[in-house]
Short mmCIF file of C-alpha atoms in Angstrom, two decimals:
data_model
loop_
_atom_site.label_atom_id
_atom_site.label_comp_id
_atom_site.label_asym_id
_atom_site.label_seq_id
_atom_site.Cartn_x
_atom_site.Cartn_y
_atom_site.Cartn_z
CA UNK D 1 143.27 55.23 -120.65
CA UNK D 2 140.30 53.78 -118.80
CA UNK D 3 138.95 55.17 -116.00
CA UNK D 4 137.51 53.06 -112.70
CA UNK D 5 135.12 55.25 -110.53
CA UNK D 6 134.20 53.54 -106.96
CA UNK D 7 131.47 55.16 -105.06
CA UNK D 8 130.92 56.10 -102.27
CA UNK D 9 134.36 57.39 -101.96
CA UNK D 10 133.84 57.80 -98.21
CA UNK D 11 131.06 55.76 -96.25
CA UNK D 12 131.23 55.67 -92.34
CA UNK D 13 128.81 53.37 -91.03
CA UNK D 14 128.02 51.05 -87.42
CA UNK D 15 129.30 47.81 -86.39
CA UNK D 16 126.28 45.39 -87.59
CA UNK D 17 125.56 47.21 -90.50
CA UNK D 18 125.36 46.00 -94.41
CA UNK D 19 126.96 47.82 -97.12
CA UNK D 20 128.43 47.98 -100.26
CA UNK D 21 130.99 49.45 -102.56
CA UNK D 22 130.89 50.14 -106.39
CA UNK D 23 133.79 49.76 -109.03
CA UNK D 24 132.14 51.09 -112.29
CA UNK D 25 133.93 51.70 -115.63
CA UNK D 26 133.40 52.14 -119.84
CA UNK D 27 135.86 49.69 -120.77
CA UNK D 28 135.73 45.92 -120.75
CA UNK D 29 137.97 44.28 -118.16
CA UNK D 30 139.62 40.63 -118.51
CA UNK D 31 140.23 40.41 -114.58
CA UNK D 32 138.87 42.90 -111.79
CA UNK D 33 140.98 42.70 -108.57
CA UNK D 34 139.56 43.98 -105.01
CA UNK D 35 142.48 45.32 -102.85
CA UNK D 36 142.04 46.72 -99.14
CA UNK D 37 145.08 49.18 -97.80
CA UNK D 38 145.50 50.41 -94.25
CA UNK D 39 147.54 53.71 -92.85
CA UNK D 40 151.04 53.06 -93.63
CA UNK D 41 150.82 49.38 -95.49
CA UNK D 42 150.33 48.69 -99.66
CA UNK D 43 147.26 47.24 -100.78
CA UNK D 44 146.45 43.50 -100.29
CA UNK D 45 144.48 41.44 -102.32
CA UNK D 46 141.31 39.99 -101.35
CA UNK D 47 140.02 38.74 -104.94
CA UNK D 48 140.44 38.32 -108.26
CA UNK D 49 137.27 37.58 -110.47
CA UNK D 50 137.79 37.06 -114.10
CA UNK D 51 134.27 35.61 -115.54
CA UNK D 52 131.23 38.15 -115.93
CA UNK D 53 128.35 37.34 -113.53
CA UNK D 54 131.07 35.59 -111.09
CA UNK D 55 130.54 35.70 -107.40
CA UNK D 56 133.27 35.07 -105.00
CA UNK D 57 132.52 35.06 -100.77
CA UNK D 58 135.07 35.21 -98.49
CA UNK D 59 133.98 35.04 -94.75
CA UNK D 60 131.61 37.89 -94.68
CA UNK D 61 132.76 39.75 -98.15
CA UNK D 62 130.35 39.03 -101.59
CA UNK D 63 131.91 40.23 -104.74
CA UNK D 64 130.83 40.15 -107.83
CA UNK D 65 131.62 40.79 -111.38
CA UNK D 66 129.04 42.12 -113.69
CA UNK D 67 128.12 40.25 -116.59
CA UNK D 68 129.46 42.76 -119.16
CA UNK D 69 133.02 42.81 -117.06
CA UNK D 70 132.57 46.67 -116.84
CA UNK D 71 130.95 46.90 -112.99
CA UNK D 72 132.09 45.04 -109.86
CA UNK D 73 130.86 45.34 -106.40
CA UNK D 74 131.62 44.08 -103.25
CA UNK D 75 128.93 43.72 -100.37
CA UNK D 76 130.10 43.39 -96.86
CA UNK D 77 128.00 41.73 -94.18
CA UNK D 78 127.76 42.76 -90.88
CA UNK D 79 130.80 45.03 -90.72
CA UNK D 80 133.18 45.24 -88.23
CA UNK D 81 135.73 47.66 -87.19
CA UNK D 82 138.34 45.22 -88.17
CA UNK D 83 136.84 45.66 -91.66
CA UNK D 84 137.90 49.74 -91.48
CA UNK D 85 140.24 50.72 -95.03
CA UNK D 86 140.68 51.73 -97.96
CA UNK D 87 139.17 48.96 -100.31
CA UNK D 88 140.27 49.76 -104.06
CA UNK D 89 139.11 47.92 -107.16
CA UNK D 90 141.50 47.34 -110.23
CA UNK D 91 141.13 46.12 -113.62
CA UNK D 92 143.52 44.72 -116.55
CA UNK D 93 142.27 44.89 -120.46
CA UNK D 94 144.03 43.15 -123.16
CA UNK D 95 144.26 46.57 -125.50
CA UNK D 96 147.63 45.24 -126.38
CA UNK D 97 149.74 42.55 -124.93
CA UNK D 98 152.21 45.76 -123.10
CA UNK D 99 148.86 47.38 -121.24
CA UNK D 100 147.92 43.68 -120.45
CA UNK D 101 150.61 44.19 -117.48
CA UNK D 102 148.89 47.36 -116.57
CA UNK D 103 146.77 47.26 -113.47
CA UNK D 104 144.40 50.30 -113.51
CA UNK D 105 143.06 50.95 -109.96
CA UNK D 106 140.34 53.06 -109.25
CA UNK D 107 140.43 55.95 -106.62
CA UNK D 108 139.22 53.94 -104.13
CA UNK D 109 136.27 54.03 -101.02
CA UNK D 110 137.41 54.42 -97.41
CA UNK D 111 135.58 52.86 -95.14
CA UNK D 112 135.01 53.80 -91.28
CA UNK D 113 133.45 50.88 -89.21
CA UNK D 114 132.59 52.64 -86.13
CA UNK D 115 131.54 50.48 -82.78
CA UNK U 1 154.29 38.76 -96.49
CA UNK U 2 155.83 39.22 -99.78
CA UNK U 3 159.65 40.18 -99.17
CA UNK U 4 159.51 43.48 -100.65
CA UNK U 5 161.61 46.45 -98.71
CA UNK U 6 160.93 49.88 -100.22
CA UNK U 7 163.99 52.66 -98.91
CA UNK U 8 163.95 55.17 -97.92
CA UNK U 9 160.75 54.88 -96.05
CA UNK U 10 160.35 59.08 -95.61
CA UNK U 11 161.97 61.39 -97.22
CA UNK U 12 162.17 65.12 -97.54
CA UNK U 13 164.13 66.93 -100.32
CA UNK U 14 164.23 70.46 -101.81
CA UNK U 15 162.88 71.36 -105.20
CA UNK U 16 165.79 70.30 -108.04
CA UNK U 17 167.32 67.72 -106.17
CA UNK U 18 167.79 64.43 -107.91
CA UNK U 19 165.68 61.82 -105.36
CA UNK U 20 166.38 58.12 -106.31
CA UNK U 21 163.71 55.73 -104.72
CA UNK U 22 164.81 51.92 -104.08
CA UNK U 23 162.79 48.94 -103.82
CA UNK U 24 164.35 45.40 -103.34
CA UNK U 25 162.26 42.02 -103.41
CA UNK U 26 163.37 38.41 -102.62
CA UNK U 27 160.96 36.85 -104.14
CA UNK U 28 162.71 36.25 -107.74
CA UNK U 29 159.26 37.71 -109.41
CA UNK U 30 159.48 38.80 -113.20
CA UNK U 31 157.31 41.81 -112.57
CA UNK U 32 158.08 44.54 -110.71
CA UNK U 33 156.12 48.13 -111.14
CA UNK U 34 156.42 51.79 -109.23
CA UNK U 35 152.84 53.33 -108.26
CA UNK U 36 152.11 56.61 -107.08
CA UNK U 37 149.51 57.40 -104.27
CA UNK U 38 147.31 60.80 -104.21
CA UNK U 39 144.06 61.82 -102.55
CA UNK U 40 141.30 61.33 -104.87
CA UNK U 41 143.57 59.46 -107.39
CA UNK U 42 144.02 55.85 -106.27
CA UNK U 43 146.82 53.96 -107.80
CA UNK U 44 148.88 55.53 -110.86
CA UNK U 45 151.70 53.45 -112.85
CA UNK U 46 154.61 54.97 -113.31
CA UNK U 47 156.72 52.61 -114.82
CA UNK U 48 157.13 49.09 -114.64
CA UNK U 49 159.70 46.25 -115.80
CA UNK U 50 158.99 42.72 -117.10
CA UNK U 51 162.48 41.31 -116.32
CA UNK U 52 166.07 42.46 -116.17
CA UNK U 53 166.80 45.88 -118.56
CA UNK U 54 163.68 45.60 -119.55
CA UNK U 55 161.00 48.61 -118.66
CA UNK U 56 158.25 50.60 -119.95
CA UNK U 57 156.33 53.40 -118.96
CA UNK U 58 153.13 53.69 -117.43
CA UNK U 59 150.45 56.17 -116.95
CA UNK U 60 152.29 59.05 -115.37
CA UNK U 61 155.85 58.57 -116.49
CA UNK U 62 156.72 62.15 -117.37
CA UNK U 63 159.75 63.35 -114.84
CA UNK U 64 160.63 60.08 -113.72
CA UNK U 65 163.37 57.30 -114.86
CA UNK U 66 163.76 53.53 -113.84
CA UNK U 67 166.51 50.88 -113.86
CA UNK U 68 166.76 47.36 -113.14
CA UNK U 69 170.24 45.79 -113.43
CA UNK U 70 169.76 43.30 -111.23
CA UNK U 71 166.02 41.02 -111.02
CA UNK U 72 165.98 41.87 -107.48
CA UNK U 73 165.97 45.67 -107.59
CA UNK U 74 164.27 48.42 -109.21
CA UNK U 75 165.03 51.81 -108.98
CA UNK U 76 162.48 54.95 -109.29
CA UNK U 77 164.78 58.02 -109.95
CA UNK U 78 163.42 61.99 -109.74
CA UNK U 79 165.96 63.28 -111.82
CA UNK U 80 164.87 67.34 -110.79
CA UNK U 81 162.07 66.83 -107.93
CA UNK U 82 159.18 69.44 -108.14
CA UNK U 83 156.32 69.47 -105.47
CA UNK U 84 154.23 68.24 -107.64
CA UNK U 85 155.87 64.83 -107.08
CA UNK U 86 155.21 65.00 -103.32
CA UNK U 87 153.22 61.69 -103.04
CA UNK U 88 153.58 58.18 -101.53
CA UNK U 89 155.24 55.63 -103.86
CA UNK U 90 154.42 51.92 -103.63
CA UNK U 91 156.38 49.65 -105.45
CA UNK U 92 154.98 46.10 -106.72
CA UNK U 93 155.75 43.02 -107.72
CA UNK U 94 154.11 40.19 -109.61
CA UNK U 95 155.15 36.78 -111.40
CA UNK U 96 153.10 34.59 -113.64
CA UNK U 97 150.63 31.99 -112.08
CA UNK U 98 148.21 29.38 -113.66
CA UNK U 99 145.16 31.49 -115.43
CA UNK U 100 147.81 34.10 -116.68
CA UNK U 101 148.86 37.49 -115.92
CA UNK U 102 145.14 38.53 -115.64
CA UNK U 103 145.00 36.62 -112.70
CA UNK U 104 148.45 37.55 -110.96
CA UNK U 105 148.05 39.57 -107.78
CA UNK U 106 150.49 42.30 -107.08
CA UNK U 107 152.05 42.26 -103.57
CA UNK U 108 152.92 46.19 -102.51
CA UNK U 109 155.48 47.26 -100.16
CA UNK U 110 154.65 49.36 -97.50
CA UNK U 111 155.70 52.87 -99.37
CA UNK U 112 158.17 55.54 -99.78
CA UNK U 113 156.55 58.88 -98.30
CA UNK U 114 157.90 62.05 -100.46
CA UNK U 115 157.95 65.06 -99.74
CA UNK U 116 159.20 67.85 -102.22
CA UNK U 117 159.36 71.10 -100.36
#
């Protein structure tokens, strides 16, 4: 099974400020997806990047796929506290056309935008 | 939103009791998939189902059971609940778009909170 670490796992930061989040893994992925999940709600999905070295912006969010499609990160500029969640990254591989339906997430990085 | 409804939305049972877990979408997708939720552990499959009668298990299928008899509903069942099953279950759905199932979003419901005392 292949594993997707994000780091930091927490990160508090001010309104104003840059930052950004890390979805790292062994394995090769054919898609990486970026979800972000409030208290009480499933995850929604922001992206969906499926070519290594793609970028993708939305609004104030960069993310990007690494060429090798094992690393994805998304940079978020000028956070606000609208932007506070849990943002979770997850990846499909083609081991077999079964796992293809498989979404592996990784553990996720909750973020605190504070004003 | 995604018409997904997820019920019970809390529950709290004792150790042994069989729990069944529902989730109902009206969206007519193919794919629908259970997820657990745990501190430190994001998102695990449990099982998921690529049409009617047809399911498979996922990462962290041991002590559960599905069913699908209908394309709208999938069930989770806890056939002999232990706390170590205390969690927050999301189910999912997903259907087919242009690009392929790599580039199919899943749409969550809101969750089923568990608690197995």
């Amino acid at each position: 099974t292949q594993l997707l670490e994000q780091s930091p796992q927490f990160l508090s930061i001010q309104e104003g400020e840059n930052l950004t989040v890390y979805c790292n893994s062994s394995s090769v992925f054919s898609s990486l997806q970026w979800y972000r999940q409030e208290p009480g709600e499933g995850p929604v999905l922001l992206v969906t990047v499926v070519t290594g070295g793609e970028v993708k912006k939305l609004k104030r969010l960069t993310f990007q796929f690494g060429d090798a499609r094992k690393d994805s990160s998304l940079h978020i500029t000028a956070a606000q506290t609208g932007d506070t969640g849990l943002y979770l990254c997850a990846g499909r591989t083609h081991l077999k056309s079964g796992s293809a339906r498989q979404l592996t997430f990784g553990s996720g990085t909750q973020l605190t935008v504070l004003p | 939103d995604a018409g997904i409804t997820q019920s019970p939305r809390h529950k709290v049972t004792e150790t042994g009791t069989p729990v069944t877990l529902r989730c109902h979408q009206t969206e007519n997708h193919r794919y629908m998939y259970w997820y657990r939720q745990d501190p430190g552990h994001g998102l695990r499959l449990i099982h998921y189902s690529y049409g009617v009668k047809d399911t498979d298990k996922g990462e962290v299928s041991d002590g559960y059971s599905v069913s699908r008899s209908k394309t709208e509903d999938f069930l989770l069942t806890l056939e002999s609940a232990t706390s170590s099953q205390t969690s927050v279950y999301f189910c999912a759905i997903s259907e087919l778009i242009a690009g392929g199932l790599q580039n199919s979003p899943l749409h969550f419901g809101n969750g089923t909170r568990l608690t197995v005392t």
